[in-house]
mmCIF file of C-alpha atoms in Angstrom:
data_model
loop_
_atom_site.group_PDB
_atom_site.id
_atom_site.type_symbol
_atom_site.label_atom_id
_atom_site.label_comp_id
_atom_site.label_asym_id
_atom_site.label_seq_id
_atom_site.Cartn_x
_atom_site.Cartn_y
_atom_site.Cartn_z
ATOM 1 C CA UNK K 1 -14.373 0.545 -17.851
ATOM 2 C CA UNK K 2 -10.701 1.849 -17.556
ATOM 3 C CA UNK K 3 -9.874 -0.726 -15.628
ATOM 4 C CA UNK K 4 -10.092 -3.678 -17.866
ATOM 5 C CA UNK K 5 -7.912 -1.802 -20.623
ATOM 6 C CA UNK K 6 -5.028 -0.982 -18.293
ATOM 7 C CA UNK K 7 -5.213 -4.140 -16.966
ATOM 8 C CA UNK K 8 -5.127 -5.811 -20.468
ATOM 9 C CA UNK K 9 -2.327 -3.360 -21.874
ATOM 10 C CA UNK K 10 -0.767 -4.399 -18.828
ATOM 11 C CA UNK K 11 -0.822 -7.893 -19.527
ATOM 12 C CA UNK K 12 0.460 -7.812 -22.725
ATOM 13 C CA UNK K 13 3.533 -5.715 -21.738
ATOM 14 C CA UNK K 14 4.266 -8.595 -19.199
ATOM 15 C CA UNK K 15 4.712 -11.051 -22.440
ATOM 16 C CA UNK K 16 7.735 -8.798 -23.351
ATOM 17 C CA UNK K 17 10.983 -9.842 -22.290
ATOM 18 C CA UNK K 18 13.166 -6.814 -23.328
ATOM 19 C CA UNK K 19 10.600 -4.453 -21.353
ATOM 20 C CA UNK K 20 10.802 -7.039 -17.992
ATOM 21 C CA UNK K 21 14.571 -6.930 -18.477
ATOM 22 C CA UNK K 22 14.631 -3.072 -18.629
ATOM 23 C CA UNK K 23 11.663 -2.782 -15.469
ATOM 24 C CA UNK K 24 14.410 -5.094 -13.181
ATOM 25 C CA UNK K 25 17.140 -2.615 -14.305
ATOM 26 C CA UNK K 26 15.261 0.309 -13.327
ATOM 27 C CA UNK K 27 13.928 -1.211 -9.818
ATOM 28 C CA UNK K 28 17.836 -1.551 -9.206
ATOM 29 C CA UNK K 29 18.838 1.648 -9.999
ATOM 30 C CA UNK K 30 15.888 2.915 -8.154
ATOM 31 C CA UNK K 31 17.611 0.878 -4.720
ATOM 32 C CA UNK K 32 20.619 2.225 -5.450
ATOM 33 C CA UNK K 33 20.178 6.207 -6.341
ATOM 34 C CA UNK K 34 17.218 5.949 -3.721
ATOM 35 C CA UNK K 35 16.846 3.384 -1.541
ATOM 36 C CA UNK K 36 18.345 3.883 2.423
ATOM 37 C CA UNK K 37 21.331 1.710 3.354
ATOM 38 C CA UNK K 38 19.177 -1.034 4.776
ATOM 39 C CA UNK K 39 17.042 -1.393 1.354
ATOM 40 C CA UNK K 40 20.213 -1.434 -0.626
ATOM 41 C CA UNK K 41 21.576 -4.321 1.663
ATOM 42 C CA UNK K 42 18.084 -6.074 2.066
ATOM 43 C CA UNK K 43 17.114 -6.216 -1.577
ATOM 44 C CA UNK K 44 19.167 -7.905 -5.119
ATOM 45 C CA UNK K 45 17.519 -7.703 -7.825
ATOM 46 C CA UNK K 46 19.383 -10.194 -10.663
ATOM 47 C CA UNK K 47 21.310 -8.916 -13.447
ATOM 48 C CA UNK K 48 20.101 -9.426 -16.833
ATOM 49 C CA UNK K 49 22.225 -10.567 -19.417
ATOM 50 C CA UNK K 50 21.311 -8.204 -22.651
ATOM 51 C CA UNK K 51 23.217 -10.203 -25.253
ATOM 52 C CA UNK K 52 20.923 -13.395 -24.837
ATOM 53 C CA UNK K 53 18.033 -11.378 -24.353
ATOM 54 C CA UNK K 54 15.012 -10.552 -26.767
ATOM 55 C CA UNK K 55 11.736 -9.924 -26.597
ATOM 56 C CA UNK K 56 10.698 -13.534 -26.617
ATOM 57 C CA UNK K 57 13.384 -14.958 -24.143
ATOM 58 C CA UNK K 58 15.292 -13.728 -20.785
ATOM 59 C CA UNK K 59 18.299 -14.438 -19.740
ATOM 60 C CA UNK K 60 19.127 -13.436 -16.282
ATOM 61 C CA UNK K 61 21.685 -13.988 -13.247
ATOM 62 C CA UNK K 62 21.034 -17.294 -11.843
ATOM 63 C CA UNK K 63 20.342 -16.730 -7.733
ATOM 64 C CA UNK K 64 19.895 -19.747 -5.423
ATOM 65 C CA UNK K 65 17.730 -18.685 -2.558
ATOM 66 C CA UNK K 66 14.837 -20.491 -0.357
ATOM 67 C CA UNK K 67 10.993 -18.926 -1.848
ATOM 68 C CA UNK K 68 8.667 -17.339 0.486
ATOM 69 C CA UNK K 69 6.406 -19.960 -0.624
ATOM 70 C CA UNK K 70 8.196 -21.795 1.950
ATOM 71 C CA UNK K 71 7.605 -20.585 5.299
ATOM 72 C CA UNK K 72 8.379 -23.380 7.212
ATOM 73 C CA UNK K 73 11.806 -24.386 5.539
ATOM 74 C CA UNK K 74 12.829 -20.708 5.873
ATOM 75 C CA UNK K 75 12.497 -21.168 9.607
ATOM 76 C CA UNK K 76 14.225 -24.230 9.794
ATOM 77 C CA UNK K 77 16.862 -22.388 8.085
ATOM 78 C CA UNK K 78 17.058 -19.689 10.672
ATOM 79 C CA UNK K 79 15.523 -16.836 9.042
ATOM 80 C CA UNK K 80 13.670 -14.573 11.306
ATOM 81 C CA UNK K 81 10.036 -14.136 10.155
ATOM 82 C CA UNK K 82 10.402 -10.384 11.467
ATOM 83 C CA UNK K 83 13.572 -9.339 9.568
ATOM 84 C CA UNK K 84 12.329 -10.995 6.017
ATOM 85 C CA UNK K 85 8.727 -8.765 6.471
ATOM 86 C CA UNK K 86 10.343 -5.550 7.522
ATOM 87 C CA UNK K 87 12.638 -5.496 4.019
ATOM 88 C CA UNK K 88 9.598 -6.870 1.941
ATOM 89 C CA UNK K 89 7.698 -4.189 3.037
ATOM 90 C CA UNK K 90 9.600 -1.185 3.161
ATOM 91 C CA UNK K 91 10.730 -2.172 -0.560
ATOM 92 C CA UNK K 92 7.229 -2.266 -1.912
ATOM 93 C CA UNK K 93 6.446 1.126 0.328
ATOM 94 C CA UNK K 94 9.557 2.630 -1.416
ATOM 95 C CA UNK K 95 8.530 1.521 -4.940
ATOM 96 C CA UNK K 96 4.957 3.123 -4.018
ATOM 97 C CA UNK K 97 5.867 6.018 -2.499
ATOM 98 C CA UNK K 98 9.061 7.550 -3.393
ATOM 99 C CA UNK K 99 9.890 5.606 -7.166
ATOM 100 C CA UNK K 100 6.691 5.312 -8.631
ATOM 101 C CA UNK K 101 7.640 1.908 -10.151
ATOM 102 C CA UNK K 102 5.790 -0.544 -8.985
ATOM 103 C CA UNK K 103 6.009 -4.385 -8.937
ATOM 104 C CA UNK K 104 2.882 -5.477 -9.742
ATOM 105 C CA UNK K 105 3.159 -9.332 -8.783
ATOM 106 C CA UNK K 106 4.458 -10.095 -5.169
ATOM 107 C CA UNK K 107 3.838 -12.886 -4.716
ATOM 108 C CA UNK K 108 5.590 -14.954 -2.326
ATOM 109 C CA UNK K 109 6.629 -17.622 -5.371
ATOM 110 C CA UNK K 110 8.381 -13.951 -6.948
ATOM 111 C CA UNK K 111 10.883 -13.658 -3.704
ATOM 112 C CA UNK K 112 13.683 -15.719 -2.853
ATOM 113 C CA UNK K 113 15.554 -15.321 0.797
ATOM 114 C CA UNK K 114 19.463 -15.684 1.025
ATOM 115 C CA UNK K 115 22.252 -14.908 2.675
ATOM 116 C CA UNK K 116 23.983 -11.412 1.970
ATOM 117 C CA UNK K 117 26.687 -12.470 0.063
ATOM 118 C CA UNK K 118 29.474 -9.853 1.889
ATOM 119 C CA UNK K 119 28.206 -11.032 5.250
ATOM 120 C CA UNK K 120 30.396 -14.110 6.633
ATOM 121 C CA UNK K 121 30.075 -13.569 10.197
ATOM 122 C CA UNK K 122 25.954 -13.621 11.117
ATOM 123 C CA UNK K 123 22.855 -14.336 9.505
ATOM 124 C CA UNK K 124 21.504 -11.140 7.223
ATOM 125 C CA UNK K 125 18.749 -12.149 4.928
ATOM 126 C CA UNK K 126 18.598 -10.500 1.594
ATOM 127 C CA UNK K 127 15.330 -10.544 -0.489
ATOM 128 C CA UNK K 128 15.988 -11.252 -4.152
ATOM 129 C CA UNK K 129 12.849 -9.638 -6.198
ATOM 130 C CA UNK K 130 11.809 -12.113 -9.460
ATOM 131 C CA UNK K 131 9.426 -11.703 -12.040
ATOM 132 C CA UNK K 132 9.663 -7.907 -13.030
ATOM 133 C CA UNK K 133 7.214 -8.294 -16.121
ATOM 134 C CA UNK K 134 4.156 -6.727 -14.574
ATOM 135 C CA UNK K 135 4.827 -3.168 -13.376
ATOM 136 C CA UNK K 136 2.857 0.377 -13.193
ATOM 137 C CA UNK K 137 4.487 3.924 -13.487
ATOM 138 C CA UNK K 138 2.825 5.849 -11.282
ATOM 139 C CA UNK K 139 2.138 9.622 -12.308
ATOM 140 C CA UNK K 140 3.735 12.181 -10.139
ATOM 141 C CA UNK K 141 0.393 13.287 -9.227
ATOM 142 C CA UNK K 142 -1.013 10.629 -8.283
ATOM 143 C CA UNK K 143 1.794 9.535 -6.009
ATOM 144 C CA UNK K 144 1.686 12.769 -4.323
ATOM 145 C CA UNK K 145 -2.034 12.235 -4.097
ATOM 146 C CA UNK K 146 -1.966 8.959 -2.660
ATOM 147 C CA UNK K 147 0.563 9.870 0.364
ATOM 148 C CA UNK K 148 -1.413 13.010 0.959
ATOM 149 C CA UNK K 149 -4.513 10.851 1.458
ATOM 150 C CA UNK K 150 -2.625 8.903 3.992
ATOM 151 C CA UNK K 151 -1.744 11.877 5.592
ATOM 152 C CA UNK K 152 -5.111 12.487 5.664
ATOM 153 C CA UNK K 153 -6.378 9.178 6.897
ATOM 154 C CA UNK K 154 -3.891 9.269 9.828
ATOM 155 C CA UNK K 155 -4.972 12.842 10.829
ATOM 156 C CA UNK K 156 -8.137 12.059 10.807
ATOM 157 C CA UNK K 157 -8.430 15.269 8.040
ATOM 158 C CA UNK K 158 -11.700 14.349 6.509
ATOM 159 C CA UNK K 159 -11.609 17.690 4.136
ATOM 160 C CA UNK K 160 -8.817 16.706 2.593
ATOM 161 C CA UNK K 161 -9.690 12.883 1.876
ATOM 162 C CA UNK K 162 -12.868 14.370 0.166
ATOM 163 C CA UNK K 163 -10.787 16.591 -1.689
ATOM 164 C CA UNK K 164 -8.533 13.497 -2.960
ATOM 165 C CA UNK K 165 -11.857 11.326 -3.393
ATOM 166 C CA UNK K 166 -13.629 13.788 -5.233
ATOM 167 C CA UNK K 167 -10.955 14.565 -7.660
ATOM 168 C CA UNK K 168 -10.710 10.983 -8.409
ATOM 169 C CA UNK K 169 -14.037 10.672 -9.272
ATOM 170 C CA UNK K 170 -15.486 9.118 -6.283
ATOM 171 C CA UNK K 171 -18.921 10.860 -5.308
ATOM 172 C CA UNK K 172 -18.818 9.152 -1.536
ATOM 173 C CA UNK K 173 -15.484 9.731 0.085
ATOM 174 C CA UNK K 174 -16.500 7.942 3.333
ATOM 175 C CA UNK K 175 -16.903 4.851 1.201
ATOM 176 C CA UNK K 176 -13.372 5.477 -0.269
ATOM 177 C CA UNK K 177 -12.033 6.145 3.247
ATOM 178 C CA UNK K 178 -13.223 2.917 4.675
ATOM 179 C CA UNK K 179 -10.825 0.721 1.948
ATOM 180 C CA UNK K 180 -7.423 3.050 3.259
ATOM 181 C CA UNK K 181 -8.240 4.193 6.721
ATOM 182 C CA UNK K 182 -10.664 1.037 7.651
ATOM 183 C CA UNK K 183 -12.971 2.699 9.521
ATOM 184 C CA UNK K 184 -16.611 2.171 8.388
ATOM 185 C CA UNK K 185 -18.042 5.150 7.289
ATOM 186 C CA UNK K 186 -21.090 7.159 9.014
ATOM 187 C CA UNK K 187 -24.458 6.273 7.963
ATOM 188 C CA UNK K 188 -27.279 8.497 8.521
ATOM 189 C CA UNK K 189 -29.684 5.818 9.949
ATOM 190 C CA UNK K 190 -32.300 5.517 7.066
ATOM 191 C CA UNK K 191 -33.247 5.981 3.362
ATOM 192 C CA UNK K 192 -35.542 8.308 2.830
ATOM 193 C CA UNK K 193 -39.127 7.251 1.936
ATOM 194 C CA UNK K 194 -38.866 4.563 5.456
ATOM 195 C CA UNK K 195 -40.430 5.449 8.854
ATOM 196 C CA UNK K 196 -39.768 3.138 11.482
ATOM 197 C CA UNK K 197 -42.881 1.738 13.067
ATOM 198 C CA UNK K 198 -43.659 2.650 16.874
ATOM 199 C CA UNK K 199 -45.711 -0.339 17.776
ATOM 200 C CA UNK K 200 -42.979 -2.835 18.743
ATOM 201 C CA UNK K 201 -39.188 -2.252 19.425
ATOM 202 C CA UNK K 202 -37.779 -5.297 17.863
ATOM 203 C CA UNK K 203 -39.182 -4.808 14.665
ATOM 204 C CA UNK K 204 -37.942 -1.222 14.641
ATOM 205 C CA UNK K 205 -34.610 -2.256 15.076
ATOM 206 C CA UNK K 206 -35.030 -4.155 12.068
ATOM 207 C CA UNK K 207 -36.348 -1.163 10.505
ATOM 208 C CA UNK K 208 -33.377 0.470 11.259
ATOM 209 C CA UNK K 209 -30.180 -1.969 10.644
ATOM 210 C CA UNK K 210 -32.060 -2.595 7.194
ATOM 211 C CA UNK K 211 -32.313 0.931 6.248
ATOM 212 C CA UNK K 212 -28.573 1.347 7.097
ATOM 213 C CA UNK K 213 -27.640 -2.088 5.154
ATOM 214 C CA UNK K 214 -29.511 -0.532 2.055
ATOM 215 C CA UNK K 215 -28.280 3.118 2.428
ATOM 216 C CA UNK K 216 -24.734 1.704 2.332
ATOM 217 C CA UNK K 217 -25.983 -0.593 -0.613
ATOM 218 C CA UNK K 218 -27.056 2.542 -2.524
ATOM 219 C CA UNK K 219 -23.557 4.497 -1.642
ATOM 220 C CA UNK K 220 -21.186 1.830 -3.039
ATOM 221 C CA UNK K 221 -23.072 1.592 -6.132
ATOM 222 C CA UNK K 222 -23.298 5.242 -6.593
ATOM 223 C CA UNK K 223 -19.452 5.478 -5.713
ATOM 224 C CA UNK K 224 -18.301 2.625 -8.457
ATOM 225 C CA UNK K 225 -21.184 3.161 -11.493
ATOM 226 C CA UNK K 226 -18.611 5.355 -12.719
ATOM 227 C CA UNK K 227 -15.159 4.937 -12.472
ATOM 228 C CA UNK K 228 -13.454 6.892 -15.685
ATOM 229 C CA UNK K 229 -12.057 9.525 -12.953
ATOM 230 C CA UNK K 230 -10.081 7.008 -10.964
ATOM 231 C CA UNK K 231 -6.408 6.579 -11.735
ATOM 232 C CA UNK K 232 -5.356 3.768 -13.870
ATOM 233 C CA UNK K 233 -2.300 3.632 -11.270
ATOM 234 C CA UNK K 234 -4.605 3.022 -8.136
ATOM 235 C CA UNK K 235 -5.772 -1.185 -9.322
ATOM 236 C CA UNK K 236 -2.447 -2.481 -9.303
ATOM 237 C CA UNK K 237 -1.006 -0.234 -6.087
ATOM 238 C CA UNK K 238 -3.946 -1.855 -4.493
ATOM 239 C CA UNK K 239 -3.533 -5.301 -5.515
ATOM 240 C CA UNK K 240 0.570 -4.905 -4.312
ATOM 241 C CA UNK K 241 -0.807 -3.815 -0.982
ATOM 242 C CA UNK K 242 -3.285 -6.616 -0.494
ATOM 243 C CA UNK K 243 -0.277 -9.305 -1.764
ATOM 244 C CA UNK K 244 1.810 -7.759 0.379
ATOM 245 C CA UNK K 245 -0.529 -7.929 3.663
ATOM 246 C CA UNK K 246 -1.351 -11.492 2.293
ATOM 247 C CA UNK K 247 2.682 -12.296 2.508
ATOM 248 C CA UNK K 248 2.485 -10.849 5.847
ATOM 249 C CA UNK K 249 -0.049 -12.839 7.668
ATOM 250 C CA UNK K 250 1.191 -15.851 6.170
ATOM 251 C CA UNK K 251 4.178 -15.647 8.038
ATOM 252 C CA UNK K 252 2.346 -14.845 11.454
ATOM 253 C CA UNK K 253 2.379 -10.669 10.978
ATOM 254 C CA UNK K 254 5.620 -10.303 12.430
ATOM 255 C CA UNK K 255 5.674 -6.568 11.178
ATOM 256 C CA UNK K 256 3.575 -3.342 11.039
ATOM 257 C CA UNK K 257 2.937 -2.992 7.658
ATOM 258 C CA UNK K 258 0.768 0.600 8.260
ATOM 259 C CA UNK K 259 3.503 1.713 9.960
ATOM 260 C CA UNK K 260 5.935 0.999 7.504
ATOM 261 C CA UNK K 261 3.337 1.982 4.401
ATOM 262 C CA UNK K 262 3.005 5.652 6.808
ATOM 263 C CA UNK K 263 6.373 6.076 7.392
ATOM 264 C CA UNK K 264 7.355 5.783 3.546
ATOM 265 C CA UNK K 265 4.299 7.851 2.376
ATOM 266 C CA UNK K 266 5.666 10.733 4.868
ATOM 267 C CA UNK K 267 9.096 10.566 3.343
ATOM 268 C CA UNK K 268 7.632 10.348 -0.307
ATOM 269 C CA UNK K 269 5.673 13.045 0.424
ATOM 270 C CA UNK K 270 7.927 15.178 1.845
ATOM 271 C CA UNK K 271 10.696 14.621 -1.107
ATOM 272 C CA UNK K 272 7.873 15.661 -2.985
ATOM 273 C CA UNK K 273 7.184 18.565 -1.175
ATOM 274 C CA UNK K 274 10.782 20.073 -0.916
ATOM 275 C CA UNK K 275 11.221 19.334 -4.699
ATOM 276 C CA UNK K 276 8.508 21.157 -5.639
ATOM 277 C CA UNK K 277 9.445 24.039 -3.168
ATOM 278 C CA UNK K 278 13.183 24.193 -4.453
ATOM 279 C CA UNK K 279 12.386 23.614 -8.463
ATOM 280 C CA UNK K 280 11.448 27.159 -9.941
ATOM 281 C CA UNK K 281 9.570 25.289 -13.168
ATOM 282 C CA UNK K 282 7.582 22.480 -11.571
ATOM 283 C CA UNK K 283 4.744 23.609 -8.857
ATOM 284 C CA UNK K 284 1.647 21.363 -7.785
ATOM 285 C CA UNK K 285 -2.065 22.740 -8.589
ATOM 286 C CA UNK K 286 -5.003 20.645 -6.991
ATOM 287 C CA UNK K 287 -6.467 21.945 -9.702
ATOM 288 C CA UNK K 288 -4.276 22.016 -12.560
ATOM 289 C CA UNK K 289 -1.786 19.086 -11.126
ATOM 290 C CA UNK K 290 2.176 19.399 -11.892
ATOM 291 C CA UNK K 291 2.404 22.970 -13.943
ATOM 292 C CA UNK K 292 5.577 25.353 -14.658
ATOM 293 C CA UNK K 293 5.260 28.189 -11.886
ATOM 294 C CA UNK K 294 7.380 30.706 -10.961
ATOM 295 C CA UNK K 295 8.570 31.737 -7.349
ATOM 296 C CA UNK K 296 10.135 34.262 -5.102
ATOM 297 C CA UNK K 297 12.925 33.189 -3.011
ATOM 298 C CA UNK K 298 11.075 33.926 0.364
ATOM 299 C CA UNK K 299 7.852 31.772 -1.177
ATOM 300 C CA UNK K 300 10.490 28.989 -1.730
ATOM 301 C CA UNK K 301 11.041 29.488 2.063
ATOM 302 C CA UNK K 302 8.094 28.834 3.082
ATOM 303 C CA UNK K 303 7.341 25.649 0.180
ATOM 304 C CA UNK K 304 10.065 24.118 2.519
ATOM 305 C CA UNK K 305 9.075 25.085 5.629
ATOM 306 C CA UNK K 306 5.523 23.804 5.038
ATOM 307 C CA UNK K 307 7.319 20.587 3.765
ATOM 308 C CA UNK K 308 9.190 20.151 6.788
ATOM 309 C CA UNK K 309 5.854 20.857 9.094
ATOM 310 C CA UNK K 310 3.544 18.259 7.023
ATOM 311 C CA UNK K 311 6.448 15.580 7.618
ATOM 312 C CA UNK K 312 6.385 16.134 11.310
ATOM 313 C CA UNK K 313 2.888 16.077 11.614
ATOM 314 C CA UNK K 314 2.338 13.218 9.516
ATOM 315 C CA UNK K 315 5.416 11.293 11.678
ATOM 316 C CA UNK K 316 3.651 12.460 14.852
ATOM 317 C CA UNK K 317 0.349 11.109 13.705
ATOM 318 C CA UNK K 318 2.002 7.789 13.026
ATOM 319 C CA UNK K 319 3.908 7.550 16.286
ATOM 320 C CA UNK K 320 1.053 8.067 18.149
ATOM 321 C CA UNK K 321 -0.987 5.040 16.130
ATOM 322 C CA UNK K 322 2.012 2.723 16.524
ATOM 323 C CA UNK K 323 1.463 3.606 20.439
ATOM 324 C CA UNK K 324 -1.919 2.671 20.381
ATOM 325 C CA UNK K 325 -1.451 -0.583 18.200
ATOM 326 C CA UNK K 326 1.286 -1.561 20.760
ATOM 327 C CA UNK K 327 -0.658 -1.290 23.483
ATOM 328 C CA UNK K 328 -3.507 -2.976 22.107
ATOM 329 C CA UNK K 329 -1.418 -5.959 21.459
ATOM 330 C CA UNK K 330 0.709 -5.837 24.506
ATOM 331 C CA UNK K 331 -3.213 -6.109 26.056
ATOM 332 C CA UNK K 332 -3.945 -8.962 24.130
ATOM 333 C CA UNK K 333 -0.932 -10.772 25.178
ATOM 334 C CA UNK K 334 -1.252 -10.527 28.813
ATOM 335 C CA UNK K 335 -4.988 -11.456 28.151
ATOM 336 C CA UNK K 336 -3.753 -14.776 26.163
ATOM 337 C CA UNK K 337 -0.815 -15.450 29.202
ATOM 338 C CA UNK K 338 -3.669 -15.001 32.037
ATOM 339 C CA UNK K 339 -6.101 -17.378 29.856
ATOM 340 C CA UNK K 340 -3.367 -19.853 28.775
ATOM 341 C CA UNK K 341 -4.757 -19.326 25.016
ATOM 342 C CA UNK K 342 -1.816 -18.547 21.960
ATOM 343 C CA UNK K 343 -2.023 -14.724 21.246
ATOM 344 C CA UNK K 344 -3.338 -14.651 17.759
ATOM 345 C CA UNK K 345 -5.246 -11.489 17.709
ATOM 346 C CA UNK K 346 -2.908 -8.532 16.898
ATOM 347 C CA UNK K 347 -3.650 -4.815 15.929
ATOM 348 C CA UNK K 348 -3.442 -5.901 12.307
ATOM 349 C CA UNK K 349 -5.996 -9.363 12.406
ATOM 350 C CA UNK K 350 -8.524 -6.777 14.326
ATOM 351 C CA UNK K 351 -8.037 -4.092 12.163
ATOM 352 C CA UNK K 352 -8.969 -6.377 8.671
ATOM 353 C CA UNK K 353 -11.551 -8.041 10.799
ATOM 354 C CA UNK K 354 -13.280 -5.117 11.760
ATOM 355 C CA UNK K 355 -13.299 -3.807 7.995
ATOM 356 C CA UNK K 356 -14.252 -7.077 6.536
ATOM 357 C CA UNK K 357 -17.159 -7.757 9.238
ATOM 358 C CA UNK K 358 -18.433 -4.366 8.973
ATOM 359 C CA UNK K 359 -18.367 -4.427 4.971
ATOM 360 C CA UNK K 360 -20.372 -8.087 5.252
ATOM 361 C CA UNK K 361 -22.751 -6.874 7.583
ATOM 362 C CA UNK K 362 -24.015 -3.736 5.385
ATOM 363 C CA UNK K 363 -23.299 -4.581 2.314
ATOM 364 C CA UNK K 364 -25.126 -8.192 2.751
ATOM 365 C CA UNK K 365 -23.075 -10.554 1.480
ATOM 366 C CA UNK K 366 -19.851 -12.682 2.130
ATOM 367 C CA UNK K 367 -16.780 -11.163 1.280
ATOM 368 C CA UNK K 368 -13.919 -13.905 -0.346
ATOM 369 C CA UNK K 369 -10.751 -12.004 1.043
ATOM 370 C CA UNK K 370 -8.556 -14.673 -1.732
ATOM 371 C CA UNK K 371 -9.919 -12.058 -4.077
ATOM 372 C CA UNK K 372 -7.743 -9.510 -2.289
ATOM 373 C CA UNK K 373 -4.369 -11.691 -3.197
ATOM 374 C CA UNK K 374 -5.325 -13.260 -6.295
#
C-alpha cells in the first residue's frame, strides 16, 4: 500500500534535524507572509539557531510556557479554554488550507501556552508550536480538492463529492462522505440474493438490519481494497484533524472546530480560485489538474467572479450550520438547567457520536476512537 511508504519516508525525514529546523522556519514565514493579524499574534514558533545545528542535533530558542498536556494548571493560571482552542485551530486550518504545510504531530505535549510577550496590560495567550520534524507538503491539487469537497459536504452537493471521491480512487463516495460530512450514507435495504421472509415480522426485521449491516460490510471493503489512487497527503491531514478534535474535547470543546475548518477551507479555496483566475500560465483541469492555459481578459472576469460567488456560497452554507449547531446546543442547555443535569452534550459530542454509533452498528464491531489520536 502507499500508505505505509509515505508514512515510513515520513518517518525517517522526522530523524533529520536540519530538515525539522528548515519545516519550523517555513511554518513561520508561512504566519507571517500569510497568516491574519490574530494568527500572527496567537502563534511563535522558536527560532532555530543554524550554527549549532546539524542533522543529528537541534538547537533552538529556549521558550518557557505551560503544555497543553496540562489542562488543569492552565486554568489555574487563567487561561481561557475558549481563546487557547480558537488559535490552535485556526493555525492547523491555515496550515491545511491555505499553506499546504502541515504539522503532522499536534499533540498537546507539542504546544506550550504563554503570555504574548508585547502584551503587559491583560492576559493574551500565545501558542508556541514544538516538534516540527513530522510534516506533509500538500500538492496544490489536492488542497484545492480537499476544500472543494468541503464545499461540497456543506452544500449538500453530492455530484461534486463523487467527482472528488472518484478521482481519488474511491469506488463508494457515500462511504467517503460519511468520514468528512458524518452523515451515514444511504443503504439500499438488502444484498442481492436475500428475500425477507413473510411469515413473522420480527424475524424480517432481522432480515433486514442484517442485510444493511452486510451491504455496508461489502461497500467499505470494496472502497479500501485499493487505495493506490488516494493522495499520499490525505493520512496525515487526517490524523492532524483527529489530534486536533482530540485537543479539543479534552479541554471541554470550547470551540467549533467545523466552523473554523469551513471557514479556512472557503478562504483557501477562494485564494485558490482568484489565483488561478488572475495567473495567465497556471489554470485547474479536473482532468488534467494544475496545467499552463491561456486566457482572455473577459474569461479572467468571470474566473473571479465565479471565485467570489463559490466563497459566498460556501460562507452562507456555513453560517447557516453554525445557526443550527447553536441552536441545538442552546436546546440542550435549557434542557440540562430545567433537569438540573451539567450540559455535556454539544453539537460536536452528538455529531462524533452519531458517526461512531452508526459506523459500530453496520459495520459490526467496536470502534477504539484512541486510534483516531494515536
Amino acid at each position: 500500500m502507499w500508505s505505509v511508504n509515505e508514512v515510513e519516508e515520513r518517518l525517517r525525514e522526522e530523524l533529520d534535524f536540519e530538515r525539522e529546523g528548515n519545516n519550523s522556519e517555513l511554518a513561520s514565514r508561512d504566519l507571517s507572509t500569510l497568516g491574519d493579524r490574530q494568527l500572527r499574534r496567537g502563534v511563535y514558533i522558536p527560532r532555530v539557531f543554524w550554527n549549532e545545528t546539524a542533522k543529528e542535533v537541534l538547537t533552538t530558542e529556549w521558550v518557557d510556557g505551560t503544555s497543553l498536556v496540562h489542562p488543569q494548571q492552565l486554568t489555574s493560571e487563567g487561561w481561557s479554554n475558549k481563546d487557547i482552542m480558537q488559535r490552535m485551530v485556526s493555525l492547523f486550518a491555515f496550515q491545511i488550507f491555505v499553506t499546504g504545510n502541515v504539522h503532522g504531530d499536534p499533540h498537546p505535549g507539542n504546544i506550550l501556552v504563554r503570555q504574548h510577550p508585547e502584551n503587559h496590560r491583560w492576559k493574551e495567550p500565545q501558542l508556541v508550536l514544538l516538534d516540527h520534524g513530522l510534516y506533509v507538503r500538500e500538492s496544490r491539487a489536492f488542497r484545492r480538492q480537499y476544500a472543494e469537497f468541503w464545499r461540497a459536504a456543506m452544500l449538500n452537493d453530492k455530484r461534486s463529492m463523487k467527482r472528488i471521491a472518484h478521482s481519488w480512487g474511491m469506488a463508494d463516495a457515500g462511504i467517503f462522505s460519511t468520514m468528512v460530512s458524518l452523515k451515514p450514507p444511504q443503504l439500499h435495504g438488502r444484498m442481492p440474493g436475500h428475500h425477507k421472509s413473510a411469515t413473522k415480522d420480527q424475524e424480517s426485521n432481522a432480515r433486514t438490519h442484517y442485510d444493511k449491516q452486510m451491504e455496508l460490510k461489502a461497500r467499505a471493503v470494496a472502497a479500501l481494497r485499493d487505495s493506490r489512487g488516494l493522495p499520499p497527503e490525505l493520512v496525515f491531514v487526517t490524523r492532524n484533524m483527529n489530534i486536533v478534535r482530540s485537543n479539543n474535547q479534552s479541554l471541554g470543546i470550547p470551540v467549533n472546530r467545523v466552523q473554523i475548518l469551513g471557514q479556512y477551507a472557503a478562504l483557501g479555496l477562494r485564494l485558490m480560485l482568484l489565483d488561478e483566475a488572475i495567473s495567465p500560465a497556471r489554470r485547474y483541469s479536473q482532468v488534467h489538474g494544475v496545467a499552463p492555459h491561456r486566457d482572455t481578459i473577459l474569461s479572467r472576469i468571470a474566473g473571479i467572479v465565479s471565485a467570489e460567488w463559490s466563497y459566498v456560497t460556501f460562507r452562507i452554507a456555513l453560517w447557516v450550520a453554525n445557526v443550527g449547531m447553536t441552536a441545538f446546543n442552546l436546546w440542550g442547555r435549557l434542557q440540562a438547567l430545567i433537569s438540573g443535569q451539567p450540559f455535556t452534550r454539544n453539537a460536536d459530542v452528538v455529531l462524533d457520536e452519531a458517526l461512531r454509533k452508526a459506523l459500530e452498528k453496520r459495520l459490526g464491531y467496536t470502534i477504539d476512537t484512541s486510534l483516531l489520536t494515536a
